[in-house]
């Protein structure tokens, strides 16, 4: 009996009434409000200290309205040409010349313009698009591959003349590509390669900036200890590169590929001096030819097709950037944090 009485007493002590539960809940809410006010005061004090010292806390950034306005203006400046393309690609040629540049026309002609772009001059735009894809896949793809292998070798192997190679790479980055266009033309003319796809592909295979980027990225992304462990396990250099190093280099590879793809896709001056046959034109030269058509004797103005073709031209680049954005950003940030 005494044991049963003891159990009942203990259960009665552990059981709280409804009023006591409500009192505890009120006390807990009151303590939470006090805690939030204290955190808010601490954050405000931290912002003031950061403002006085000139430093900011990355975990507790403070808002800057002037900086927000500047960024908004810059965003509008960058997006304005794209909005202009979107709006004017929906116009007919008559609406393009008679309506406001940022206003829609009387007729929504986007689909008609797209059909006309691919049908005009026996579908030459499709040929220009295929040419551009060829130059990008072979030229930019080859440049990315060479940059990956060269950057990895320069970062992970020590050999005589390595510093000289570094100086040459830095010097090549500082030389603008347009300065090399005329010497390249003279060289390719001697070899008989002008007015051929090789005149576009071979110069595109060299990317000093891509080589430098992969060099720096390989230094940080591929631990030397991991390579030594693979060698101890009997893996050769090629197997170590393709099975161990290459997956670790994925962000840098994507970043380098995007830079080389954009450079090849937007290349204008090199094909302008290298190519004469319209069948080998890339999109940049072809669209410029359509634009200049109105200024020739008896030429027809087709600004609506030029605008629509320009919109089609940038769509693949926009898609590539959006799909590969996370890899691109992490590749740009490589080496920014010291471990």
mmCIF file with all atom_site columns, C-alpha atoms in Angstrom, residues 82-226:
data_model
loop_
_atom_site.group_PDB
_atom_site.id
_atom_site.type_symbol
_atom_site.label_atom_id
_atom_site.label_alt_id
_atom_site.label_comp_id
_atom_site.label_asym_id
_atom_site.label_entity_id
_atom_site.label_seq_id
_atom_site.pdbx_PDB_ins_code
_atom_site.Cartn_x
_atom_site.Cartn_y
_atom_site.Cartn_z
_atom_site.occupancy
_atom_site.B_iso_or_equiv
_atom_site.pdbx_formal_charge
_atom_site.auth_seq_id
_atom_site.auth_comp_id
_atom_site.auth_asym_id
_atom_site.auth_atom_id
_atom_site.pdbx_PDB_model_num
ATOM 1   C CA . UNK A 1 82  ? 18.041 42.542 -74.512 1.00 0.00 ? 82  UNK A CA 1
ATOM 2   C CA . UNK A 1 83  ? 14.672 44.201 -73.874 1.00 0.00 ? 83  UNK A CA 1
ATOM 3   C CA . UNK A 1 84  ? 15.101 46.166 -77.108 1.00 0.00 ? 84  UNK A CA 1
ATOM 4   C CA . UNK A 1 85  ? 15.675 42.915 -79.020 1.00 0.00 ? 85  UNK A CA 1
ATOM 5   C CA . UNK A 1 86  ? 12.661 41.231 -77.435 1.00 0.00 ? 86  UNK A CA 1
ATOM 6   C CA . UNK A 1 87  ? 10.342 44.130 -78.250 1.00 0.00 ? 87  UNK A CA 1
ATOM 7   C CA . UNK A 1 88  ? 11.506 44.811 -81.799 1.00 0.00 ? 88  UNK A CA 1
ATOM 8   C CA . UNK A 1 89  ? 11.668 41.146 -82.787 1.00 0.00 ? 89  UNK A CA 1
ATOM 9   C CA . UNK A 1 90  ? 7.864  41.144 -82.590 1.00 0.00 ? 90  UNK A CA 1
ATOM 10  C CA . UNK A 1 91  ? 7.483  43.899 -85.230 1.00 0.00 ? 91  UNK A CA 1
ATOM 11  C CA . UNK A 1 92  ? 7.109  43.846 -88.967 1.00 0.00 ? 92  UNK A CA 1
ATOM 12  C CA . UNK A 1 93  ? 9.472  45.924 -91.091 1.00 0.00 ? 93  UNK A CA 1
ATOM 13  C CA . UNK A 1 94  ? 6.808  48.633 -91.444 1.00 0.00 ? 94  UNK A CA 1
ATOM 14  C CA . UNK A 1 95  ? 6.206  48.759 -87.671 1.00 0.00 ? 95  UNK A CA 1
ATOM 15  C CA . UNK A 1 96  ? 9.948  48.804 -87.005 1.00 0.00 ? 96  UNK A CA 1
ATOM 16  C CA . UNK A 1 97  ? 10.378 52.054 -88.944 1.00 0.00 ? 97  UNK A CA 1
ATOM 17  C CA . UNK A 1 98  ? 7.127  53.728 -87.861 1.00 0.00 ? 98  UNK A CA 1
ATOM 18  C CA . UNK A 1 99  ? 6.763  52.951 -84.129 1.00 0.00 ? 99  UNK A CA 1
ATOM 19  C CA . UNK A 1 100 ? 8.651  53.822 -80.963 1.00 0.00 ? 100 UNK A CA 1
ATOM 20  C CA . UNK A 1 101 ? 11.745 51.694 -80.386 1.00 0.00 ? 101 UNK A CA 1
ATOM 21  C CA . UNK A 1 102 ? 10.627 50.402 -76.973 1.00 0.00 ? 102 UNK A CA 1
ATOM 22  C CA . UNK A 1 103 ? 6.961  50.077 -77.901 1.00 0.00 ? 103 UNK A CA 1
ATOM 23  C CA . UNK A 1 104 ? 5.233  47.131 -79.542 1.00 0.00 ? 104 UNK A CA 1
ATOM 24  C CA . UNK A 1 105 ? 4.013  47.389 -83.109 1.00 0.00 ? 105 UNK A CA 1
ATOM 25  C CA . UNK A 1 106 ? 0.506  47.057 -84.506 1.00 0.00 ? 106 UNK A CA 1
ATOM 26  C CA . UNK A 1 107 ? 1.071  43.386 -85.363 1.00 0.00 ? 107 UNK A CA 1
ATOM 27  C CA . UNK A 1 108 ? 2.724  40.650 -83.303 1.00 0.00 ? 108 UNK A CA 1
ATOM 28  C CA . UNK A 1 109 ? 5.024  39.193 -85.954 1.00 0.00 ? 109 UNK A CA 1
ATOM 29  C CA . UNK A 1 110 ? 7.591  37.252 -83.895 1.00 0.00 ? 110 UNK A CA 1
ATOM 30  C CA . UNK A 1 111 ? 6.738  33.832 -85.334 1.00 0.00 ? 111 UNK A CA 1
ATOM 31  C CA . UNK A 1 112 ? 6.551  35.211 -88.882 1.00 0.00 ? 112 UNK A CA 1
ATOM 32  C CA . UNK A 1 113 ? 9.947  36.863 -88.401 1.00 0.00 ? 113 UNK A CA 1
ATOM 33  C CA . UNK A 1 114 ? 11.461 33.629 -87.128 1.00 0.00 ? 114 UNK A CA 1
ATOM 34  C CA . UNK A 1 115 ? 10.189 31.717 -90.154 1.00 0.00 ? 115 UNK A CA 1
ATOM 35  C CA . UNK A 1 116 ? 11.428 34.424 -92.494 1.00 0.00 ? 116 UNK A CA 1
ATOM 36  C CA . UNK A 1 117 ? 14.875 34.503 -90.853 1.00 0.00 ? 117 UNK A CA 1
ATOM 37  C CA . UNK A 1 118 ? 15.442 30.805 -91.558 1.00 0.00 ? 118 UNK A CA 1
ATOM 38  C CA . UNK A 1 119 ? 13.902 31.025 -95.051 1.00 0.00 ? 119 UNK A CA 1
ATOM 39  C CA . UNK A 1 120 ? 15.510 34.254 -96.332 1.00 0.00 ? 120 UNK A CA 1
ATOM 40  C CA . UNK A 1 121 ? 18.150 33.797 -99.067 1.00 0.00 ? 121 UNK A CA 1
ATOM 41  C CA . UNK A 1 122 ? 17.503 30.059 -99.315 1.00 0.00 ? 122 UNK A CA 1
ATOM 42  C CA . UNK A 1 123 ? 18.014 29.512 -95.585 1.00 0.00 ? 123 UNK A CA 1
ATOM 43  C CA . UNK A 1 124 ? 21.523 30.975 -95.390 1.00 0.00 ? 124 UNK A CA 1
ATOM 44  C CA . UNK A 1 125 ? 20.953 31.876 -91.706 1.00 0.00 ? 125 UNK A CA 1
ATOM 45  C CA . UNK A 1 126 ? 20.799 28.177 -90.824 1.00 0.00 ? 126 UNK A CA 1
ATOM 46  C CA . UNK A 1 127 ? 24.127 27.674 -92.589 1.00 0.00 ? 127 UNK A CA 1
ATOM 47  C CA . UNK A 1 128 ? 25.648 30.554 -90.612 1.00 0.00 ? 128 UNK A CA 1
ATOM 48  C CA . UNK A 1 129 ? 24.306 29.049 -87.395 1.00 0.00 ? 129 UNK A CA 1
ATOM 49  C CA . UNK A 1 130 ? 25.865 25.660 -88.215 1.00 0.00 ? 130 UNK A CA 1
ATOM 50  C CA . UNK A 1 131 ? 29.159 27.355 -89.076 1.00 0.00 ? 131 UNK A CA 1
ATOM 51  C CA . UNK A 1 132 ? 29.166 29.141 -85.728 1.00 0.00 ? 132 UNK A CA 1
ATOM 52  C CA . UNK A 1 133 ? 28.422 25.897 -83.900 1.00 0.00 ? 133 UNK A CA 1
ATOM 53  C CA . UNK A 1 134 ? 31.286 24.235 -85.791 1.00 0.00 ? 134 UNK A CA 1
ATOM 54  C CA . UNK A 1 135 ? 33.734 26.980 -84.830 1.00 0.00 ? 135 UNK A CA 1
ATOM 55  C CA . UNK A 1 136 ? 32.552 26.859 -81.213 1.00 0.00 ? 136 UNK A CA 1
ATOM 56  C CA . UNK A 1 137 ? 32.570 23.071 -80.794 1.00 0.00 ? 137 UNK A CA 1
ATOM 57  C CA . UNK A 1 138 ? 35.920 22.476 -82.496 1.00 0.00 ? 138 UNK A CA 1
ATOM 58  C CA . UNK A 1 139 ? 37.671 25.778 -81.766 1.00 0.00 ? 139 UNK A CA 1
ATOM 59  C CA . UNK A 1 140 ? 36.385 26.662 -78.299 1.00 0.00 ? 140 UNK A CA 1
ATOM 60  C CA . UNK A 1 141 ? 36.181 22.986 -77.282 1.00 0.00 ? 141 UNK A CA 1
ATOM 61  C CA . UNK A 1 142 ? 39.771 22.409 -78.378 1.00 0.00 ? 142 UNK A CA 1
ATOM 62  C CA . UNK A 1 143 ? 40.906 25.586 -76.621 1.00 0.00 ? 143 UNK A CA 1
ATOM 63  C CA . UNK A 1 144 ? 39.241 24.429 -73.407 1.00 0.00 ? 144 UNK A CA 1
ATOM 64  C CA . UNK A 1 145 ? 40.853 20.989 -73.626 1.00 0.00 ? 145 UNK A CA 1
ATOM 65  C CA . UNK A 1 146 ? 44.303 22.441 -74.268 1.00 0.00 ? 146 UNK A CA 1
ATOM 66  C CA . UNK A 1 147 ? 43.848 24.933 -71.438 1.00 0.00 ? 147 UNK A CA 1
ATOM 67  C CA . UNK A 1 148 ? 42.827 22.162 -69.027 1.00 0.00 ? 148 UNK A CA 1
ATOM 68  C CA . UNK A 1 149 ? 45.768 19.914 -69.848 1.00 0.00 ? 149 UNK A CA 1
ATOM 69  C CA . UNK A 1 150 ? 48.286 22.742 -70.055 1.00 0.00 ? 150 UNK A CA 1
ATOM 70  C CA . UNK A 1 151 ? 47.115 24.428 -66.863 1.00 0.00 ? 151 UNK A CA 1
ATOM 71  C CA . UNK A 1 152 ? 47.150 21.134 -64.952 1.00 0.00 ? 152 UNK A CA 1
ATOM 72  C CA . UNK A 1 153 ? 50.665 20.296 -66.164 1.00 0.00 ? 153 UNK A CA 1
ATOM 73  C CA . UNK A 1 154 ? 52.029 23.745 -65.315 1.00 0.00 ? 154 UNK A CA 1
ATOM 74  C CA . UNK A 1 155 ? 50.427 23.664 -61.865 1.00 0.00 ? 155 UNK A CA 1
ATOM 75  C CA . UNK A 1 156 ? 51.396 20.147 -60.792 1.00 0.00 ? 156 UNK A CA 1
ATOM 76  C CA . UNK A 1 157 ? 54.708 19.406 -62.508 1.00 0.00 ? 157 UNK A CA 1
ATOM 77  C CA . UNK A 1 158 ? 58.053 21.113 -61.999 1.00 0.00 ? 158 UNK A CA 1
ATOM 78  C CA . UNK A 1 159 ? 60.343 21.396 -65.036 1.00 0.00 ? 159 UNK A CA 1
ATOM 79  C CA . UNK A 1 160 ? 63.041 23.777 -66.330 1.00 0.00 ? 160 UNK A CA 1
ATOM 80  C CA . UNK A 1 161 ? 61.637 26.893 -67.984 1.00 0.00 ? 161 UNK A CA 1
ATOM 81  C CA . UNK A 1 162 ? 58.388 26.878 -66.034 1.00 0.00 ? 162 UNK A CA 1
ATOM 82  C CA . UNK A 1 163 ? 58.797 30.516 -64.998 1.00 0.00 ? 163 UNK A CA 1
ATOM 83  C CA . UNK A 1 164 ? 59.533 31.489 -68.593 1.00 0.00 ? 164 UNK A CA 1
ATOM 84  C CA . UNK A 1 165 ? 56.304 29.819 -69.680 1.00 0.00 ? 165 UNK A CA 1
ATOM 85  C CA . UNK A 1 166 ? 54.449 31.775 -67.001 1.00 0.00 ? 166 UNK A CA 1
ATOM 86  C CA . UNK A 1 167 ? 55.921 35.041 -68.317 1.00 0.00 ? 167 UNK A CA 1
ATOM 87  C CA . UNK A 1 168 ? 54.921 34.139 -71.880 1.00 0.00 ? 168 UNK A CA 1
ATOM 88  C CA . UNK A 1 169 ? 51.355 33.337 -70.808 1.00 0.00 ? 169 UNK A CA 1
ATOM 89  C CA . UNK A 1 170 ? 51.005 36.616 -68.902 1.00 0.00 ? 170 UNK A CA 1
ATOM 90  C CA . UNK A 1 171 ? 52.429 38.500 -71.865 1.00 0.00 ? 171 UNK A CA 1
ATOM 91  C CA . UNK A 1 172 ? 50.013 36.787 -74.255 1.00 0.00 ? 172 UNK A CA 1
ATOM 92  C CA . UNK A 1 173 ? 47.065 37.793 -72.073 1.00 0.00 ? 173 UNK A CA 1
ATOM 93  C CA . UNK A 1 174 ? 48.134 41.443 -72.232 1.00 0.00 ? 174 UNK A CA 1
ATOM 94  C CA . UNK A 1 175 ? 48.193 41.452 -76.059 1.00 0.00 ? 175 UNK A CA 1
ATOM 95  C CA . UNK A 1 176 ? 44.755 42.205 -77.561 1.00 0.00 ? 176 UNK A CA 1
ATOM 96  C CA . UNK A 1 177 ? 43.520 39.690 -80.092 1.00 0.00 ? 177 UNK A CA 1
ATOM 97  C CA . UNK A 1 178 ? 42.823 42.344 -82.697 1.00 0.00 ? 178 UNK A CA 1
ATOM 98  C CA . UNK A 1 179 ? 46.537 43.197 -82.790 1.00 0.00 ? 179 UNK A CA 1
ATOM 99  C CA . UNK A 1 180 ? 47.295 39.645 -83.949 1.00 0.00 ? 180 UNK A CA 1
ATOM 100 C CA . UNK A 1 181 ? 44.582 39.457 -86.618 1.00 0.00 ? 181 UNK A CA 1
ATOM 101 C CA . UNK A 1 182 ? 46.654 40.954 -89.460 1.00 0.00 ? 182 UNK A CA 1
ATOM 102 C CA . UNK A 1 183 ? 49.778 38.818 -88.777 1.00 0.00 ? 183 UNK A CA 1
ATOM 103 C CA . UNK A 1 184 ? 47.518 35.768 -88.588 1.00 0.00 ? 184 UNK A CA 1
ATOM 104 C CA . UNK A 1 185 ? 45.948 36.691 -91.916 1.00 0.00 ? 185 UNK A CA 1
ATOM 105 C CA . UNK A 1 186 ? 49.359 37.023 -93.595 1.00 0.00 ? 186 UNK A CA 1
ATOM 106 C CA . UNK A 1 187 ? 50.474 33.685 -92.146 1.00 0.00 ? 187 UNK A CA 1
ATOM 107 C CA . UNK A 1 188 ? 47.307 31.865 -93.209 1.00 0.00 ? 188 UNK A CA 1
ATOM 108 C CA . UNK A 1 189 ? 47.468 33.470 -96.659 1.00 0.00 ? 189 UNK A CA 1
ATOM 109 C CA . UNK A 1 190 ? 50.984 32.026 -97.098 1.00 0.00 ? 190 UNK A CA 1
ATOM 110 C CA . UNK A 1 191 ? 49.647 28.611 -96.082 1.00 0.00 ? 191 UNK A CA 1
ATOM 111 C CA . UNK A 1 192 ? 46.618 28.898 -98.359 1.00 0.00 ? 192 UNK A CA 1
ATOM 112 C CA . UNK A 1 193 ? 44.146 28.485 -95.478 1.00 0.00 ? 193 UNK A CA 1
ATOM 113 C CA . UNK A 1 194 ? 42.221 31.748 -95.821 1.00 0.00 ? 194 UNK A CA 1
ATOM 114 C CA . UNK A 1 195 ? 38.541 31.476 -96.744 1.00 0.00 ? 195 UNK A CA 1
ATOM 115 C CA . UNK A 1 196 ? 38.420 28.025 -95.107 1.00 0.00 ? 196 UNK A CA 1
ATOM 116 C CA . UNK A 1 197 ? 37.065 26.863 -91.717 1.00 0.00 ? 197 UNK A CA 1
ATOM 117 C CA . UNK A 1 198 ? 40.655 26.306 -90.541 1.00 0.00 ? 198 UNK A CA 1
ATOM 118 C CA . UNK A 1 199 ? 41.214 30.063 -90.618 1.00 0.00 ? 199 UNK A CA 1
ATOM 119 C CA . UNK A 1 200 ? 38.661 30.313 -87.812 1.00 0.00 ? 200 UNK A CA 1
ATOM 120 C CA . UNK A 1 201 ? 39.359 27.092 -85.933 1.00 0.00 ? 201 UNK A CA 1
ATOM 121 C CA . UNK A 1 202 ? 43.151 27.180 -85.575 1.00 0.00 ? 202 UNK A CA 1
ATOM 122 C CA . UNK A 1 203 ? 43.409 30.686 -84.003 1.00 0.00 ? 203 UNK A CA 1
ATOM 123 C CA . UNK A 1 204 ? 40.526 29.815 -81.674 1.00 0.00 ? 204 UNK A CA 1
ATOM 124 C CA . UNK A 1 205 ? 42.487 26.879 -80.223 1.00 0.00 ? 205 UNK A CA 1
ATOM 125 C CA . UNK A 1 206 ? 44.799 29.251 -78.348 1.00 0.00 ? 206 UNK A CA 1
ATOM 126 C CA . UNK A 1 207 ? 43.372 30.799 -75.190 1.00 0.00 ? 207 UNK A CA 1
ATOM 127 C CA . UNK A 1 208 ? 46.079 32.335 -72.954 1.00 0.00 ? 208 UNK A CA 1
ATOM 128 C CA . UNK A 1 209 ? 43.519 33.511 -70.411 1.00 0.00 ? 209 UNK A CA 1
ATOM 129 C CA . UNK A 1 210 ? 41.927 30.048 -70.262 1.00 0.00 ? 210 UNK A CA 1
ATOM 130 C CA . UNK A 1 211 ? 45.364 28.489 -69.741 1.00 0.00 ? 211 UNK A CA 1
ATOM 131 C CA . UNK A 1 212 ? 46.152 30.938 -66.949 1.00 0.00 ? 212 UNK A CA 1
ATOM 132 C CA . UNK A 1 213 ? 42.749 30.364 -65.316 1.00 0.00 ? 213 UNK A CA 1
ATOM 133 C CA . UNK A 1 214 ? 43.154 26.571 -65.330 1.00 0.00 ? 214 UNK A CA 1
ATOM 134 C CA . UNK A 1 215 ? 46.719 26.945 -64.047 1.00 0.00 ? 215 UNK A CA 1
ATOM 135 C CA . UNK A 1 216 ? 45.565 28.917 -61.001 1.00 0.00 ? 216 UNK A CA 1
ATOM 136 C CA . UNK A 1 217 ? 42.515 26.709 -60.449 1.00 0.00 ? 217 UNK A CA 1
ATOM 137 C CA . UNK A 1 218 ? 44.521 23.482 -60.640 1.00 0.00 ? 218 UNK A CA 1
ATOM 138 C CA . UNK A 1 219 ? 46.883 24.782 -57.957 1.00 0.00 ? 219 UNK A CA 1
ATOM 139 C CA . UNK A 1 220 ? 43.964 25.086 -55.509 1.00 0.00 ? 220 UNK A CA 1
ATOM 140 C CA . UNK A 1 221 ? 41.545 22.364 -56.580 1.00 0.00 ? 221 UNK A CA 1
ATOM 141 C CA . UNK A 1 222 ? 43.796 19.293 -56.906 1.00 0.00 ? 222 UNK A CA 1
ATOM 142 C CA . UNK A 1 223 ? 45.638 18.382 -53.690 1.00 0.00 ? 223 UNK A CA 1
ATOM 143 C CA . UNK A 1 224 ? 49.157 17.131 -54.280 1.00 0.00 ? 224 UNK A CA 1
ATOM 144 C CA . UNK A 1 225 ? 48.663 14.518 -51.537 1.00 0.00 ? 225 UNK A CA 1
ATOM 145 C CA . UNK A 1 226 ? 45.764 13.007 -53.501 1.00 0.00 ? 226 UNK A CA 1
#
